[in-house]
Short mmCIF file of C-alpha atoms and ligand atoms in Angstrom, two decimals:
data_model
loop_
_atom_site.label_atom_id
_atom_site.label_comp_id
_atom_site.label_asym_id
_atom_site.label_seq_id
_atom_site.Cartn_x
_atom_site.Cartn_y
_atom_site.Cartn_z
CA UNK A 201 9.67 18.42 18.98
CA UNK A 202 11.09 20.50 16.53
CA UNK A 203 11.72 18.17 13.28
CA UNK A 204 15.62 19.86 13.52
CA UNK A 205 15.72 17.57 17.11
CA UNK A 206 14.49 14.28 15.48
CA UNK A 207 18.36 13.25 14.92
CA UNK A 208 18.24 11.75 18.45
CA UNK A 209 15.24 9.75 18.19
CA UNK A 210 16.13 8.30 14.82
CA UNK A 211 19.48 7.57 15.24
CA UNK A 212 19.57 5.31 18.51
CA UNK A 213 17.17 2.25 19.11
CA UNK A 214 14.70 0.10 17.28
CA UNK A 215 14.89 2.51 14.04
CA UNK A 216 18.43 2.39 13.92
CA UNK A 217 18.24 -0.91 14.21
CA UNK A 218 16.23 -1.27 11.17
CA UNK A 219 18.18 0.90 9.02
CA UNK A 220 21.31 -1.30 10.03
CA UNK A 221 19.40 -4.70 8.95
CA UNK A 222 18.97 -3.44 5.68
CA UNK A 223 22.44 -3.12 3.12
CA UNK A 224 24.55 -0.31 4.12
CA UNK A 225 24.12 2.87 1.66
CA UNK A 226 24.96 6.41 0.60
CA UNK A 227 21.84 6.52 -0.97
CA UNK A 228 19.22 8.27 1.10
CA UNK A 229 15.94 6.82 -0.05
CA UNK A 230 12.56 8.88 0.16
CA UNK A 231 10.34 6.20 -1.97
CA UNK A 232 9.12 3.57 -0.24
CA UNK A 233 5.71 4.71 -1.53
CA UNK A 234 7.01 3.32 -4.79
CA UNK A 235 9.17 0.36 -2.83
CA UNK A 236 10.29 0.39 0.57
CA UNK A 237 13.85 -1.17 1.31
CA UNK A 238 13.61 -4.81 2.18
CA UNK A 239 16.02 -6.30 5.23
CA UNK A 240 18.91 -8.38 4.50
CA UNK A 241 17.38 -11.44 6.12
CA UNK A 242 14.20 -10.61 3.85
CA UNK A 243 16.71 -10.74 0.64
CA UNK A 244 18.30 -13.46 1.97
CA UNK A 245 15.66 -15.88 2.23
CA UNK A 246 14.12 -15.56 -0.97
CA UNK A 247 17.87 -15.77 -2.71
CA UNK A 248 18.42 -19.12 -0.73
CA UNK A 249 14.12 -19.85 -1.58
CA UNK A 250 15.32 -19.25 -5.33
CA UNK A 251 18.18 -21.36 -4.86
CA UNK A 252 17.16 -24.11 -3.39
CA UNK A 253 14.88 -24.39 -6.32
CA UNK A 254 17.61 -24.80 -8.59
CA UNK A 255 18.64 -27.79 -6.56
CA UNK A 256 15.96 -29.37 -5.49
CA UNK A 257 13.11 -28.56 -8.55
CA UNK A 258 10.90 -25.73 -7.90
CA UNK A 259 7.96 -27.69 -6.91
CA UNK A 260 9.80 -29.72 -4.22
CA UNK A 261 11.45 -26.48 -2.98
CA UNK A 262 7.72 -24.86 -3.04
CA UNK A 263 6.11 -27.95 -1.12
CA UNK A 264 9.17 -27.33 1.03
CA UNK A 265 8.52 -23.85 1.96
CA UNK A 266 4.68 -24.43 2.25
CA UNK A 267 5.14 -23.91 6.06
CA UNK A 268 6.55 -20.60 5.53
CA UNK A 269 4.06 -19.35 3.65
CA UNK A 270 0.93 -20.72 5.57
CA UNK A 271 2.75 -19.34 8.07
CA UNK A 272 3.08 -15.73 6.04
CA UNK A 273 -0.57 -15.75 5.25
CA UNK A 274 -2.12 -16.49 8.72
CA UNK A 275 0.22 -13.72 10.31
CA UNK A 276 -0.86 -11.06 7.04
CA UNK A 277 -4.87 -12.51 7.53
CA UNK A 278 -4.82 -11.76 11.17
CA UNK A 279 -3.19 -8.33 11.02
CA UNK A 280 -6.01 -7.47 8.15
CA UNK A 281 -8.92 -9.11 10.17
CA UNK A 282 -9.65 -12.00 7.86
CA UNK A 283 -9.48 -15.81 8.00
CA UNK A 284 -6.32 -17.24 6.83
CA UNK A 285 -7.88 -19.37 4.53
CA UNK A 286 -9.59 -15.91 2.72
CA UNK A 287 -6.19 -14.62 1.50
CA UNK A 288 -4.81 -15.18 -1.43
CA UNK A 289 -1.13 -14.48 -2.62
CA UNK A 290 -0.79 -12.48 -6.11
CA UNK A 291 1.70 -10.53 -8.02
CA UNK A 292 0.76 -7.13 -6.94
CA UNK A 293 -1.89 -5.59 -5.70
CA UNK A 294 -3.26 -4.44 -9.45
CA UNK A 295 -3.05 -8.43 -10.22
CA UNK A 296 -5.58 -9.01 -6.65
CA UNK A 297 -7.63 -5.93 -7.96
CA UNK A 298 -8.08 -7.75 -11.48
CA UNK A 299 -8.79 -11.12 -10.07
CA UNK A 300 -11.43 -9.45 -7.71
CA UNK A 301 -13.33 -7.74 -10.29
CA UNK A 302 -13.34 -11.24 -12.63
CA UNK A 303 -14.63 -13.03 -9.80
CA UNK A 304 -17.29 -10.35 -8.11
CA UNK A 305 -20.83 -10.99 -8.99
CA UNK A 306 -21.16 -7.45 -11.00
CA UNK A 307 -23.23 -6.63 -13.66
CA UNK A 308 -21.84 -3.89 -16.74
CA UNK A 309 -23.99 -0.54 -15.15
CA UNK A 310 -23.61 -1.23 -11.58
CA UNK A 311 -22.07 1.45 -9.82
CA UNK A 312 -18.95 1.81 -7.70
CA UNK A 313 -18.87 4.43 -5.47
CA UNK A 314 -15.47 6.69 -4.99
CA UNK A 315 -13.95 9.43 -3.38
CA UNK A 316 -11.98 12.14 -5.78
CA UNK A 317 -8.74 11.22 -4.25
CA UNK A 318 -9.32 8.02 -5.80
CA UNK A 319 -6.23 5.77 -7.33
CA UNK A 320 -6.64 6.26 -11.27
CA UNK A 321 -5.56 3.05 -12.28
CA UNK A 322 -8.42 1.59 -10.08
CA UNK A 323 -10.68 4.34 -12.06
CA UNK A 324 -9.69 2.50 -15.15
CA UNK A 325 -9.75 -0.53 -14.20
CA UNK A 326 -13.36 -0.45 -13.12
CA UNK A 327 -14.04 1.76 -16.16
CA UNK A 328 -12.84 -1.44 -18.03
CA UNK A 329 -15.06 -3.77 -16.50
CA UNK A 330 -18.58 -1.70 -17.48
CA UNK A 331 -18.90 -0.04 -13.60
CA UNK A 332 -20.57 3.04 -13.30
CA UNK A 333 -18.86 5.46 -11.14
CA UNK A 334 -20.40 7.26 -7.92
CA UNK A 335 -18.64 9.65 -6.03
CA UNK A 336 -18.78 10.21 -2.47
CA UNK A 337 -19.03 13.60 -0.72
CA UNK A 338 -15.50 14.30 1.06
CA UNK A 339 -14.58 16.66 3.89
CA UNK A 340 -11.38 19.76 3.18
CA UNK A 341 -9.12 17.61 3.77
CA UNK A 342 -10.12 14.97 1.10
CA UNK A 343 -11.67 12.13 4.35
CA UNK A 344 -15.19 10.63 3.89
CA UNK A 345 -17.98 13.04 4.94
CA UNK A 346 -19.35 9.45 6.85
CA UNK A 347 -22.79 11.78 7.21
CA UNK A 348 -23.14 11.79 3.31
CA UNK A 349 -21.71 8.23 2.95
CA UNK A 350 -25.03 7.05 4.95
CA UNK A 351 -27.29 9.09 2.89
CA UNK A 352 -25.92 7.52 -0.31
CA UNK A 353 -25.95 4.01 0.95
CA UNK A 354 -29.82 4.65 2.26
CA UNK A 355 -30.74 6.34 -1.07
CA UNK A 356 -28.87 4.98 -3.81
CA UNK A 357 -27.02 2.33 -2.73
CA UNK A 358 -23.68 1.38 -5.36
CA UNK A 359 -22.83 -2.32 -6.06
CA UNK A 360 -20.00 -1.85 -3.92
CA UNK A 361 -17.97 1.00 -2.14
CA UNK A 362 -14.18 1.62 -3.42
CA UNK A 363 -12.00 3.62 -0.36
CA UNK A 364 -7.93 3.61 -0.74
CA UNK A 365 -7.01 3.68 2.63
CA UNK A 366 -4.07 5.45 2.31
CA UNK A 367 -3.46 7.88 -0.90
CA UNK A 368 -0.39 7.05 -2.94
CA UNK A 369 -0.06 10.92 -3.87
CA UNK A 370 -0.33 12.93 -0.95
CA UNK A 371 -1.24 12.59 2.98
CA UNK A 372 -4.57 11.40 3.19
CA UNK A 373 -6.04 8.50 5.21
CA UNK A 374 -9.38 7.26 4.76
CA UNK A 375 -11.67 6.21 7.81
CA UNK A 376 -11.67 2.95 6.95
CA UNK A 377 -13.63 1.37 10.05
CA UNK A 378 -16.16 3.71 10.05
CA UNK A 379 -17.02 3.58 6.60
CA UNK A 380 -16.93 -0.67 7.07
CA UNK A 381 -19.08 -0.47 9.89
CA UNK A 382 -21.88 2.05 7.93
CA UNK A 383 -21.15 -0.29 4.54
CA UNK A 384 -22.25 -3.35 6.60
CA UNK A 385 -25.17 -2.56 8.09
CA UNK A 386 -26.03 -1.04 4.74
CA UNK A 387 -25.37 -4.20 3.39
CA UNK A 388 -23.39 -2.82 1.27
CA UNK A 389 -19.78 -4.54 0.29
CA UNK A 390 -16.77 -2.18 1.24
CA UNK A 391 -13.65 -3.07 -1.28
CA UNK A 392 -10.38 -0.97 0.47
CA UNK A 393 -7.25 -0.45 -1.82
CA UNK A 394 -4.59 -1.15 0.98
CA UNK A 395 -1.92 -0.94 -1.29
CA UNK A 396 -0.16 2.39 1.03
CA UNK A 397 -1.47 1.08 3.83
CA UNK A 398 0.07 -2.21 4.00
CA UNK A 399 2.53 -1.77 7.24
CA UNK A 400 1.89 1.58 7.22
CA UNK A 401 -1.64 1.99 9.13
CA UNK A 402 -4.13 -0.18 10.79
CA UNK A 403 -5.78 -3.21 9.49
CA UNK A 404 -9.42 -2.24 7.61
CA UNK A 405 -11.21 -4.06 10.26
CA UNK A 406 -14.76 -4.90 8.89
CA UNK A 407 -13.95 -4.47 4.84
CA UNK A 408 -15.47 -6.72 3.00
CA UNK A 409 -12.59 -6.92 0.51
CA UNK A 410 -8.73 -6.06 1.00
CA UNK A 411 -6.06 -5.79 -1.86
CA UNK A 412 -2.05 -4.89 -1.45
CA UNK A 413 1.35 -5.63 -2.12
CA UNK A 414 4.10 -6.47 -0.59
CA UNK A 415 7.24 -4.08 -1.74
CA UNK A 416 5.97 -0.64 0.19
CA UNK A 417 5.62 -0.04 3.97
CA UNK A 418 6.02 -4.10 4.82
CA UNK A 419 8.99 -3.69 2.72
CA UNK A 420 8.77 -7.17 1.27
CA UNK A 421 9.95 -8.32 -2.08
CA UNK A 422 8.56 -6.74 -5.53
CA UNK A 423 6.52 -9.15 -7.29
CA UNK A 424 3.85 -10.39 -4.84
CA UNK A 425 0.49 -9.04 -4.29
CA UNK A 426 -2.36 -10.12 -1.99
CA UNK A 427 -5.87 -10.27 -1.93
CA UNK A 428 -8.49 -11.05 1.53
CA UNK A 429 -12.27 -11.38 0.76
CA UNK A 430 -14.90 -11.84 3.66
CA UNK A 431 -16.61 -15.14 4.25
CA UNK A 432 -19.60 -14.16 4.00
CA UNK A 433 -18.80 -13.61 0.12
CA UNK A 434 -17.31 -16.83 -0.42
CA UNK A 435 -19.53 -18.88 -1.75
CA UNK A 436 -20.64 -15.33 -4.15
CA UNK A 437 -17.58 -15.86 -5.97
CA UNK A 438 -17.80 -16.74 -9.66
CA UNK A 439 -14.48 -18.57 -9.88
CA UNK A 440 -13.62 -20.82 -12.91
CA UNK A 441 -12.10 -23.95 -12.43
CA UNK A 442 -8.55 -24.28 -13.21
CA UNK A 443 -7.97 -27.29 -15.44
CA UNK A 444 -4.79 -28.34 -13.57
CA UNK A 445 -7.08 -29.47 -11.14
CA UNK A 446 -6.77 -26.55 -8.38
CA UNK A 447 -10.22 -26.77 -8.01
CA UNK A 448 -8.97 -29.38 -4.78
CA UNK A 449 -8.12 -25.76 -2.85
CA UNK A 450 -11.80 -24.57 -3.19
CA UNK A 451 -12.92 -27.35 -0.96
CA UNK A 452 -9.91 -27.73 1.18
CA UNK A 453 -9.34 -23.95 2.20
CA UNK A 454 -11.62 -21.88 0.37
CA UNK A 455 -12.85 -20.42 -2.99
CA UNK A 456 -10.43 -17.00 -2.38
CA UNK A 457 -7.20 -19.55 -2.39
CA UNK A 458 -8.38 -20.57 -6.52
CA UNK A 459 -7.44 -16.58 -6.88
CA UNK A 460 -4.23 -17.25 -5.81
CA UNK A 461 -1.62 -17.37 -8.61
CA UNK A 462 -0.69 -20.54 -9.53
CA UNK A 463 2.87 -19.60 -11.37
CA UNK A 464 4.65 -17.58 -8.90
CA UNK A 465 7.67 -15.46 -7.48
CA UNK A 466 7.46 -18.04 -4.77
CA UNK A 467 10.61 -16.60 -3.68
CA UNK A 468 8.83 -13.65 -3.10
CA UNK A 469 6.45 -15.14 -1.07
CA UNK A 470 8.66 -16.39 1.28
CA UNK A 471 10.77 -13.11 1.67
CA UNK A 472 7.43 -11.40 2.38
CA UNK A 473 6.71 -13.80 5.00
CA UNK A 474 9.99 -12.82 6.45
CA UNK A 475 9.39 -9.04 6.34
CA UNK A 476 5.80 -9.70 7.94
CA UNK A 477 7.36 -11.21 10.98
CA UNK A 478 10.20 -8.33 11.23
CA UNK A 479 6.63 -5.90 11.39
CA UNK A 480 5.06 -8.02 14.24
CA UNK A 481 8.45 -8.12 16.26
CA UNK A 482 9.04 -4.58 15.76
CA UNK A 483 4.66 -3.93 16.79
CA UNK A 484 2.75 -2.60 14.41
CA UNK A 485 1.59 0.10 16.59
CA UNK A 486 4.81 1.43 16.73
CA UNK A 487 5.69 1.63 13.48
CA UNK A 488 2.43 3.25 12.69
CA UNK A 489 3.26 5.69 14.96
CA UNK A 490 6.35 6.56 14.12
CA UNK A 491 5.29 6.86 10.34
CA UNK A 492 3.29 9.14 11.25
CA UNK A 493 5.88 11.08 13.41
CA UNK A 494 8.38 10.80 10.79
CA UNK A 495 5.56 12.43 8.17
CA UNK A 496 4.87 15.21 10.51
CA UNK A 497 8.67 16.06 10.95
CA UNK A 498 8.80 15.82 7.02
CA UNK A 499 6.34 18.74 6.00
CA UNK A 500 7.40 20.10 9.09
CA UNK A 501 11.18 20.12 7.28
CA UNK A 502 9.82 20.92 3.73
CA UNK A 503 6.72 23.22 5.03
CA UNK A 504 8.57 26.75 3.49
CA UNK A 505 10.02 25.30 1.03
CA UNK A 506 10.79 28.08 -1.65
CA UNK A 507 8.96 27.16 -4.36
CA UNK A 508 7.12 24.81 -3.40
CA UNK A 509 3.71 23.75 -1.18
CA UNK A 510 3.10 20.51 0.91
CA UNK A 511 -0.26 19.35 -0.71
CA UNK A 512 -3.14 17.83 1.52
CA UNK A 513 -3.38 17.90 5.54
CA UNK A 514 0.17 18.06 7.72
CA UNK A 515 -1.68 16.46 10.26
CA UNK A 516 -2.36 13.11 7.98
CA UNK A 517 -1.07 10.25 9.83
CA UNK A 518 1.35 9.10 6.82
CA UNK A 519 4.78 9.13 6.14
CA UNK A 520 4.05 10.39 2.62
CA UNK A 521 4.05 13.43 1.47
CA UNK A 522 3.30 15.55 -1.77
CA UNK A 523 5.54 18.78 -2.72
CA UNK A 524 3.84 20.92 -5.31
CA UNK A 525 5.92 23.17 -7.19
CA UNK A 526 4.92 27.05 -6.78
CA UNK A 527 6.15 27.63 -10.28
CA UNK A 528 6.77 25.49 -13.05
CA UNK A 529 9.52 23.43 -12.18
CA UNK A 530 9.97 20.41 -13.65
CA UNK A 531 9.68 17.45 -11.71
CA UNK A 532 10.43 14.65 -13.22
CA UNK A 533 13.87 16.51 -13.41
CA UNK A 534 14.26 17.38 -10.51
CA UNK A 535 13.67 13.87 -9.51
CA UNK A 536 16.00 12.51 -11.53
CA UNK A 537 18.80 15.13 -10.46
CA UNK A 538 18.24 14.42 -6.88
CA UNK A 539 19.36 10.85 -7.75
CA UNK A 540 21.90 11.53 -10.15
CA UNK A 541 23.73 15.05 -8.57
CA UNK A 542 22.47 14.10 -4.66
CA UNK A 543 21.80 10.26 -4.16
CA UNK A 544 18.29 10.75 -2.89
CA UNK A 545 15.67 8.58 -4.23
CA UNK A 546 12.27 10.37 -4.62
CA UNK A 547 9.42 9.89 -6.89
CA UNK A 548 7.46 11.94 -9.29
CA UNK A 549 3.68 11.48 -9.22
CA UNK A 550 2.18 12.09 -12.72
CA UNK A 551 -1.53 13.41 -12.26
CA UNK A 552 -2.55 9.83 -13.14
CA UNK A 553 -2.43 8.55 -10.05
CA UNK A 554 -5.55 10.71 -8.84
CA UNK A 555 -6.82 12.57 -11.96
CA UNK A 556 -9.84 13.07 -9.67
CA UNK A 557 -7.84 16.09 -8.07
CA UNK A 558 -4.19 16.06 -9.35
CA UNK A 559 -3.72 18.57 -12.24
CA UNK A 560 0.03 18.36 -12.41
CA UNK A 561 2.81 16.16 -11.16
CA UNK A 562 4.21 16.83 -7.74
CA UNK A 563 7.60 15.29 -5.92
CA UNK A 564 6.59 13.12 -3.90
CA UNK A 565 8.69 12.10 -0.47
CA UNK A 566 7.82 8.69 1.84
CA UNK A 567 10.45 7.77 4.04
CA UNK A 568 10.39 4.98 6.67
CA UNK A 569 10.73 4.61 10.37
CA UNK A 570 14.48 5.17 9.71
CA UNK A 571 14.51 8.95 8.48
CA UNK A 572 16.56 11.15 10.11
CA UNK A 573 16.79 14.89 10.78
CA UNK A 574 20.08 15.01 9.05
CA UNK A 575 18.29 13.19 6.13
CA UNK A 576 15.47 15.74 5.89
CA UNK A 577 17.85 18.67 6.06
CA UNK A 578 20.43 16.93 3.03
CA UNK A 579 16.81 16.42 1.01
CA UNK A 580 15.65 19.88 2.23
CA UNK A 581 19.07 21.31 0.92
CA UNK A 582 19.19 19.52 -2.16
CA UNK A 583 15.82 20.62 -3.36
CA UNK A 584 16.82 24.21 -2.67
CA UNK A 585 19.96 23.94 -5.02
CA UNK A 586 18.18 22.53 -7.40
CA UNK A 587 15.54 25.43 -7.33
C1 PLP B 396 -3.02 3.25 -3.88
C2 PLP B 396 -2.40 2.24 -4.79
N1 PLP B 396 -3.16 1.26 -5.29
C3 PLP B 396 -2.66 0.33 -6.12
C4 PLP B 396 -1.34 0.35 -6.48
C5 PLP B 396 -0.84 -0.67 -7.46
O1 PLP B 396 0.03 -1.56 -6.82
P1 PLP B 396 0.86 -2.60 -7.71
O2 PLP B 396 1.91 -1.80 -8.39
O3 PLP B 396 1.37 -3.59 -6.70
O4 PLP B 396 -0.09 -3.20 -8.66
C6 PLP B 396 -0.50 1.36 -5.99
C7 PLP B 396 0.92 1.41 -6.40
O5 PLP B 396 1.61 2.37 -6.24
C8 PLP B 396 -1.05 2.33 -5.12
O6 PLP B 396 -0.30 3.33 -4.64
#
């Protein structure tokens, strides 16, 4: 299909649907890389959660919703392939990186191991806790060479492995399972960065470790992160005690729940839990499937672009997609004059996100399951006139 023909797909069943459960707009929103659009009955539970906290006390109102959330957290565990009681709700998916790195048993000198493609602020972050970094050998298209990931684990092998499942500045999807499956026989830990992939791909079934957040694909609220961590690392944890006496959770659920955040968008929570079972109705299969379509049709729509090249593999299986200007246009301006002269939400990706292979900033375009043809062609338009 031709992405011109994609108008009929988009605009009649469960997509429409999906676009009509969220608050009616003019603006047409390519971003949800940055934050996806939540549903109304997503906003509307954590308005009444936040609410009912005002009348009831925001503890009751929390021990209230405590069903909810277990709820939330055994549907998220099961769709990443952990144990409910190894997930742990944070405030975004930097905050579940953080606590993961205080509580790992590393040493300053051991060594992470990385693809180029990797997220910078998880460069920094393990920059700031003393790791050494190791890269991996990648194919073209910026995947794993799984070949050379074996070598290294046999030879050399790194405290832990680092993948991003899904890149946050172009289309690229990391073999996740594979790599797990290598990683554990190695014995080596696998930590995946699922902050893109979050209701956007597969689960990482075998990683030992699994970060995200809520506001992108699963289109939850801002404000909440999560973290899952293995069993078999449990009781490797080096968790303080929290004074408040918290410490009751590391013997009633597990030492993962004492990285949960104790002060909390709880309102969040529950709104994610909300947008987690508006993914399982829909199937995650599905969606994953049509993000992918709807990424196709998109550098399909934007491939001869004047001015500008799609960056990284058309054939990634992501809705996101990175536009590199030709010349020197400036994107950050064009960005903000798509919003201001067209009412299309984009973003622009500062070389930060993957100084590993970014050398300038690029527009960057991730719809959801609700794009349209007639969307691609007003964003395909508007980019033109803006040059
Ligand atoms: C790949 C990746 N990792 C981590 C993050 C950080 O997520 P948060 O803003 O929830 O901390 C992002 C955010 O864009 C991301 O794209």
């Amino acid at each position: 299909m031709g992405w011109e023909g994609f108008a009929d797909v988009a605009s009649a069943g469960p997509w429409r649907q999906w676009r009509e459960a969220r608050p009616a707009t003019s603006v047409l929103h390519f971003d949800t890389a940055a934050a996806g659009r939540s549903s109304i009955a997503t906003l509307r539970a954590a308005a009444s959660h936040a609410e009912r906290e005002s009348v009831v006390g925001a503890y009751v109102a929390q021990a209230e919703a405590e069903p909810v959330i277990e709820q939330g957290r055994s549907d998220l565990a099961s769709l990443l392939g952990f144990p409910a009681a190894g997930l742990a709700f944070t405030e975004s998916a930097s905050a579940a990186r953080a606590a993961l790195l205080a509580a790992w048993p590393l040493r300053p000198g051991d060594a992470v191991a990385v693809t180029p493609s990797e997220w910078g602020p998880n460069l920094s972050a393990f920059a700031g806790v003393g790791l050494r970094r190791t890269e991996l050998a990648v194919h073209e298209d910026g995947t794993i060479d799984l070949a050379g990931l074996a070598g290294l684990l046999a030879e050399k092998p790194p405290a832990f492995v680092h993948l991003t499942h899904v890149a946050s500045h172009r289309g690229l999807v990391q073999p996740v399972t594979e790599a797990a499956r290598l990683c554990n026989s190695a014995g080596v830990p696998l930590w995946v960065d699922g902050a893109q992939a979050a209701g956007h791909t597969q689960g990482p079934a075998g990683a030992d470790v699994w970060y995200g957040t809520s506001r992108k694909w699963l289109t939850g609220p801002r404000g909440v992160g999560m973290l899952a961590v293995a069993e078999r690392w449990w009781d490797r944890l080096q968790i303080a005690d929290n004074p408040l006496g918290r410490s009751a959770l590391r013997d009633q659920a597990s030492p993962v729940r004492m990285l949960e955040s104790a002060e909390a968008n709880i309102a969040g929570r529950v709104g994610l839990c909300g947008a987690v079972r508006e993914y399982l109705d829909l199937g995650p299969a599905r969606v994953h499937k049509r993000l992918a379509e709807v990424g196709a049709l998109t550098r399909q729509a934007l491939g001869d672009l004047p001015g500008w090249t799609v960056h990284g593999s058309p054939a990634a299986p992501t809705a996101i997609t990175a536009l590199l200007p030709s010349q020197d246009q400036d994107v950050a301006k064009i960005r903000a004059r798509l919003i201001a002269e067209h009412n299309i939400v984009t973003t622009d990706a500062s070389p930060l996100r993957a100084p590993g292979e970014m050398t300038r900033p690029m527009l960057r375009i991730s719809p959801h399951v609700d794009c349209t043809a007639a969307d691609l062609a007003a964003l395909r338009a508007a980019i033109e006139a803006l040059g």
